[in-house]
PDB file of C-alpha atoms in Angstrom:
ATOM      1  CA  UNK F   1     120.612 -50.907 178.429  1.00 71.00           C
ATOM      2  CA  UNK F   2     117.493 -48.841 179.083  1.00 79.00           C
ATOM      3  CA  UNK F   3     114.908 -48.323 176.356  1.00 89.00           C
ATOM      4  CA  UNK F   4     112.808 -45.270 175.447  1.00 92.00           C
ATOM      5  CA  UNK F   5     109.068 -45.667 174.851  1.00 91.00           C
ATOM      6  CA  UNK F   6     107.913 -42.872 172.537  1.00 92.00           C
ATOM      7  CA  UNK F   7     104.186 -42.122 172.708  1.00 90.00           C
ATOM      8  CA  UNK F   8     103.074 -40.012 169.769  1.00 90.00           C
ATOM      9  CA  UNK F   9      99.803 -38.088 169.652  1.00 87.00           C
ATOM     10  CA  UNK F  10      98.721 -38.069 166.014  1.00 90.00           C
ATOM     11  CA  UNK F  11      95.866 -36.185 164.385  1.00 90.00           C
ATOM     12  CA  UNK F  12      95.246 -36.216 160.631  1.00 93.00           C
ATOM     13  CA  UNK F  13      98.806 -35.244 159.574  1.00 93.00           C
ATOM     14  CA  UNK F  14     100.414 -37.944 157.463  1.00 96.00           C
ATOM     15  CA  UNK F  15     103.517 -36.089 156.216  1.00 95.00           C
ATOM     16  CA  UNK F  16     104.689 -34.753 159.603  1.00 92.00           C
ATOM     17  CA  UNK F  17     104.048 -38.210 161.101  1.00 96.00           C
ATOM     18  CA  UNK F  18     106.285 -39.779 158.433  1.00 97.00           C
ATOM     19  CA  UNK F  19     109.059 -37.285 159.243  1.00 94.00           C
ATOM     20  CA  UNK F  20     108.751 -38.057 162.957  1.00 94.00           C
ATOM     21  CA  UNK F  21     108.908 -41.819 162.404  1.00 97.00           C
ATOM     22  CA  UNK F  22     111.888 -41.409 160.064  1.00 96.00           C
ATOM     23  CA  UNK F  23     113.699 -39.338 162.696  1.00 94.00           C
ATOM     24  CA  UNK F  24     113.492 -42.323 165.057  1.00 96.00           C
ATOM     25  CA  UNK F  25     114.377 -44.948 162.458  1.00 97.00           C
ATOM     26  CA  UNK F  26     117.563 -42.940 161.787  1.00 96.00           C
ATOM     27  CA  UNK F  27     118.526 -42.770 165.492  1.00 96.00           C
ATOM     28  CA  UNK F  28     122.068 -43.869 166.366  1.00 97.00           C
ATOM     29  CA  UNK F  29     120.672 -45.725 169.401  1.00 96.00           C
ATOM     30  CA  UNK F  30     118.107 -48.403 168.479  1.00 95.00           C
ATOM     31  CA  UNK F  31     116.731 -48.754 172.012  1.00 94.00           C
ATOM     32  CA  UNK F  32     113.294 -47.227 171.415  1.00 95.00           C
ATOM     33  CA  UNK F  33     109.708 -48.355 170.899  1.00 94.00           C
ATOM     34  CA  UNK F  34     106.953 -46.146 169.459  1.00 95.00           C
ATOM     35  CA  UNK F  35     103.230 -46.163 170.167  1.00 93.00           C
ATOM     36  CA  UNK F  36     101.261 -43.871 167.862  1.00 94.00           C
ATOM     37  CA  UNK F  37      97.888 -42.899 169.322  1.00 90.00           C
ATOM     38  CA  UNK F  38      95.641 -41.292 166.714  1.00 91.00           C
ATOM     39  CA  UNK F  39      92.999 -39.088 168.330  1.00 88.00           C
ATOM     40  CA  UNK F  40      89.838 -40.417 166.704  1.00 90.00           C
ATOM     41  CA  UNK F  41      89.527 -42.571 163.592  1.00 94.00           C
ATOM     42  CA  UNK F  42      92.575 -42.055 161.393  1.00 96.00           C
ATOM     43  CA  UNK F  43      92.243 -40.988 157.762  1.00 97.00           C
ATOM     44  CA  UNK F  44      93.489 -43.341 155.049  1.00 98.00           C
ATOM     45  CA  UNK F  45      96.693 -41.362 154.388  1.00 98.00           C
ATOM     46  CA  UNK F  46      97.754 -41.632 158.055  1.00 98.00           C
ATOM     47  CA  UNK F  47      97.003 -45.380 158.113  1.00 98.00           C
ATOM     48  CA  UNK F  48      98.986 -45.802 154.881  1.00 98.00           C
ATOM     49  CA  UNK F  49     102.024 -44.077 156.413  1.00 98.00           C
ATOM     50  CA  UNK F  50     101.986 -46.264 159.518  1.00 98.00           C
ATOM     51  CA  UNK F  51     101.291 -49.445 157.538  1.00 97.00           C
ATOM     52  CA  UNK F  52     104.196 -48.697 155.185  1.00 98.00           C
ATOM     53  CA  UNK F  53     106.589 -49.064 158.150  1.00 97.00           C
ATOM     54  CA  UNK F  54     104.832 -52.056 159.667  1.00 95.00           C
ATOM     55  CA  UNK F  55     104.700 -53.828 156.276  1.00 96.00           C
ATOM     56  CA  UNK F  56     108.398 -53.032 155.754  1.00 97.00           C
ATOM     57  CA  UNK F  57     109.146 -54.979 158.935  1.00 95.00           C
ATOM     58  CA  UNK F  58     109.884 -52.129 161.358  1.00 94.00           C
ATOM     59  CA  UNK F  59     109.290 -54.087 164.578  1.00 92.00           C
ATOM     60  CA  UNK F  60     109.069 -51.329 167.152  1.00 93.00           C
ATOM     61  CA  UNK F  61     105.961 -49.408 166.061  1.00 96.00           C
ATOM     62  CA  UNK F  62     102.436 -49.888 167.378  1.00 94.00           C
ATOM     63  CA  UNK F  63      99.350 -47.974 166.145  1.00 95.00           C
ATOM     64  CA  UNK F  64      96.199 -47.220 168.144  1.00 91.00           C
ATOM     65  CA  UNK F  65      93.103 -45.272 167.084  1.00 91.00           C
ATOM     66  CA  UNK F  66      90.617 -43.948 169.614  1.00 87.00           C
ATOM     67  CA  UNK F  67      86.931 -44.477 168.749  1.00 88.00           C
ATOM     68  CA  UNK F  68      86.230 -40.738 168.818  1.00 86.00           C
ATOM     69  CA  UNK F  69      88.215 -37.513 169.023  1.00 84.00           C
ATOM     70  CA  UNK F  70      89.071 -36.738 172.637  1.00 79.00           C
ATOM     71  CA  UNK F  71      91.160 -33.597 172.494  1.00 73.00           C
ATOM     72  CA  UNK F  72      91.423 -30.157 171.066  1.00 64.00           C
ATOM     73  CA  UNK F  73      93.344 -30.073 167.757  1.00 56.00           C
ATOM     74  CA  UNK F  74      94.435 -33.671 168.281  1.00 52.00           C
ATOM     75  CA  UNK F  75      95.909 -33.171 171.741  1.00 58.00           C
ATOM     76  CA  UNK F  76      94.382 -36.081 173.606  1.00 59.00           C
ATOM     77  CA  UNK F  77      94.416 -35.937 177.360  1.00 63.00           C
ATOM     78  CA  UNK F  78      97.612 -37.060 179.037  1.00 64.00           C
ATOM     79  CA  UNK F  79      95.806 -39.735 181.077  1.00 66.00           C
ATOM     80  CA  UNK F  80      95.054 -41.578 177.843  1.00 68.00           C
ATOM     81  CA  UNK F  81      98.702 -41.289 176.821  1.00 69.00           C
ATOM     82  CA  UNK F  82      99.791 -42.773 180.155  1.00 72.00           C
ATOM     83  CA  UNK F  83      97.347 -45.631 179.680  1.00 74.00           C
ATOM     84  CA  UNK F  84      99.138 -46.435 176.400  1.00 71.00           C
ATOM     85  CA  UNK F  85     102.450 -46.703 178.287  1.00 76.00           C
ATOM     86  CA  UNK F  86     103.583 -50.233 179.009  1.00 77.00           C
ATOM     87  CA  UNK F  87     106.713 -50.621 181.163  1.00 75.00           C
ATOM     88  CA  UNK F  88     107.637 -53.615 179.004  1.00 77.00           C
ATOM     89  CA  UNK F  89     108.106 -51.205 176.069  1.00 77.00           C
ATOM     90  CA  UNK F  90     110.763 -49.110 177.793  1.00 79.00           C
ATOM     91  CA  UNK F  91     111.975 -47.770 181.104  1.00 85.00           C
ATOM     92  CA  UNK F  92     111.793 -44.146 179.944  1.00 87.00           C
ATOM     93  CA  UNK F  93     108.868 -42.329 178.402  1.00 88.00           C
ATOM     94  CA  UNK F  94     108.726 -39.505 175.847  1.00 88.00           C
ATOM     95  CA  UNK F  95     105.381 -37.857 175.036  1.00 85.00           C
ATOM     96  CA  UNK F  96     105.481 -36.084 171.700  1.00 86.00           C
ATOM     97  CA  UNK F  97     103.235 -34.853 168.916  1.00 85.00           C
ATOM     98  CA  UNK F  98     103.190 -35.957 165.300  1.00 89.00           C
ATOM     99  CA  UNK F  99     104.648 -32.664 164.076  1.00 85.00           C
ATOM    100  CA  UNK F 100     107.908 -32.955 166.032  1.00 86.00           C
ATOM    101  CA  UNK F 101     111.157 -34.509 164.853  1.00 85.00           C
ATOM    102  CA  UNK F 102     114.412 -35.397 166.607  1.00 89.00           C
ATOM    103  CA  UNK F 103     118.077 -35.208 165.671  1.00 89.00           C
ATOM    104  CA  UNK F 104     119.600 -38.604 164.997  1.00 92.00           C
ATOM    105  CA  UNK F 105     121.481 -38.734 168.318  1.00 94.00           C
ATOM    106  CA  UNK F 106     118.515 -37.739 170.520  1.00 93.00           C
ATOM    107  CA  UNK F 107     117.914 -41.235 171.963  1.00 94.00           C
ATOM    108  CA  UNK F 108     121.652 -41.802 172.424  1.00 94.00           C
ATOM    109  CA  UNK F 109     122.126 -38.522 174.307  1.00 92.00           C
ATOM    110  CA  UNK F 110     119.005 -38.718 176.437  1.00 90.00           C
ATOM    111  CA  UNK F 111     119.366 -42.370 177.443  1.00 91.00           C
ATOM    112  CA  UNK F 112     123.089 -41.829 177.914  1.00 89.00           C
ATOM    113  CA  UNK F 113     122.369 -39.128 180.475  1.00 87.00           C
ATOM    114  CA  UNK F 114     119.676 -41.245 182.110  1.00 85.00           C
ATOM    115  CA  UNK F 115     122.057 -44.201 182.436  1.00 82.00           C
ATOM    116  CA  UNK F 116     124.994 -42.072 183.564  1.00 80.00           C
ATOM    117  CA  UNK F 117     123.142 -40.238 186.273  1.00 67.00           C
ATOM    118  CA  UNK F 118     120.593 -42.963 187.097  1.00 68.00           C
ATOM    119  CA  UNK F 119     117.913 -40.319 187.314  1.00 74.00           C
ATOM    120  CA  UNK F 120     114.152 -40.178 186.849  1.00 79.00           C
ATOM    121  CA  UNK F 121     113.943 -37.302 184.356  1.00 81.00           C
ATOM    122  CA  UNK F 122     116.206 -35.885 181.636  1.00 83.00           C
ATOM    123  CA  UNK F 123     115.347 -32.680 179.792  1.00 78.00           C
ATOM    124  CA  UNK F 124     116.866 -30.439 177.169  1.00 77.00           C
ATOM    125  CA  UNK F 125     116.145 -27.349 175.118  1.00 73.00           C
ATOM    126  CA  UNK F 126     114.373 -27.855 171.814  1.00 72.00           C
ATOM    127  CA  UNK F 127     114.281 -26.064 168.496  1.00 69.00           C
ATOM    128  CA  UNK F 128     110.575 -25.677 167.901  1.00 62.00           C
ATOM    129  CA  UNK F 129     108.125 -23.032 166.854  1.00 56.00           C
ATOM    130  CA  UNK F 130     104.999 -22.947 164.743  1.00 55.00           C
ATOM    131  CA  UNK F 131     106.026 -19.561 163.336  1.00 58.00           C
ATOM    132  CA  UNK F 132     109.825 -19.818 162.949  1.00 59.00           C
ATOM    133  CA  UNK F 133     112.633 -21.989 164.251  1.00 60.00           C
ATOM    134  CA  UNK F 134     113.556 -20.943 167.754  1.00 60.00           C
ATOM    135  CA  UNK F 135     115.116 -22.438 170.849  1.00 62.00           C
ATOM    136  CA  UNK F 136     112.733 -22.836 173.743  1.00 63.00           C
ATOM    137  CA  UNK F 137     114.583 -22.684 177.044  1.00 66.00           C
ATOM    138  CA  UNK F 138     113.542 -25.710 179.082  1.00 66.00           C
ATOM    139  CA  UNK F 139     112.848 -24.984 182.733  1.00 66.00           C
ATOM    140  CA  UNK F 140     111.153 -27.303 185.173  1.00 67.00           C
ATOM    141  CA  UNK F 141     108.215 -25.080 186.016  1.00 69.00           C
ATOM    142  CA  UNK F 142     104.549 -25.193 185.107  1.00 68.00           C
ATOM    143  CA  UNK F 143     103.709 -24.092 181.551  1.00 63.00           C
ATOM    144  CA  UNK F 144     107.328 -23.626 180.516  1.00 61.00           C
ATOM    145  CA  UNK F 145     108.799 -26.953 179.399  1.00 61.00           C
ATOM    146  CA  UNK F 146     107.914 -28.050 175.879  1.00 61.00           C
ATOM    147  CA  UNK F 147     106.424 -31.535 175.656  1.00 60.00           C
ATOM    148  CA  UNK F 148     109.182 -32.576 173.238  1.00 61.00           C
ATOM    149  CA  UNK F 149     111.937 -31.619 175.676  1.00 67.00           C
ATOM    150  CA  UNK F 150     112.022 -34.343 178.301  1.00 71.00           C
ATOM    151  CA  UNK F 151     111.915 -38.057 179.046  1.00 76.00           C
ATOM    152  CA  UNK F 152     110.909 -39.534 182.359  1.00 78.00           C
ATOM    153  CA  UNK F 153     111.082 -42.994 183.819  1.00 77.00           C
ATOM    154  CA  UNK F 154     107.891 -45.027 184.011  1.00 65.00           C
TER     155      UNK F 154
END
């Protein structure tokens, strides 16, 4: 069975990060591993959130802090995210931000499609908006696909 490596860009938002982590803990498919990359030194509340899962024995979460802030509004460059990707952590990769969350069958559906079609990328529409809930239509063209809408093989 293939595994999904989730790389999360985090930036000073403890509550949304907790909701994101919970959305993966509740997944119907347990084949995932999460690397949280905090852009710059993390505040205490963010560290407390991550440590609460690690101390509770959640085995598939890793936390990294960069020495200084590298991005704009916490969006670190994608090269750094790729450097955090280890093929041993999963055959498929999802880049996401700490303010996203996923329905409980996301991993099941996405890996199911990846296994069924033996393909290199799987994408879907997402419900996401900073103003109001909306469906973003995913299209494979520059500047159109939301970062939370696809997984790709490593």
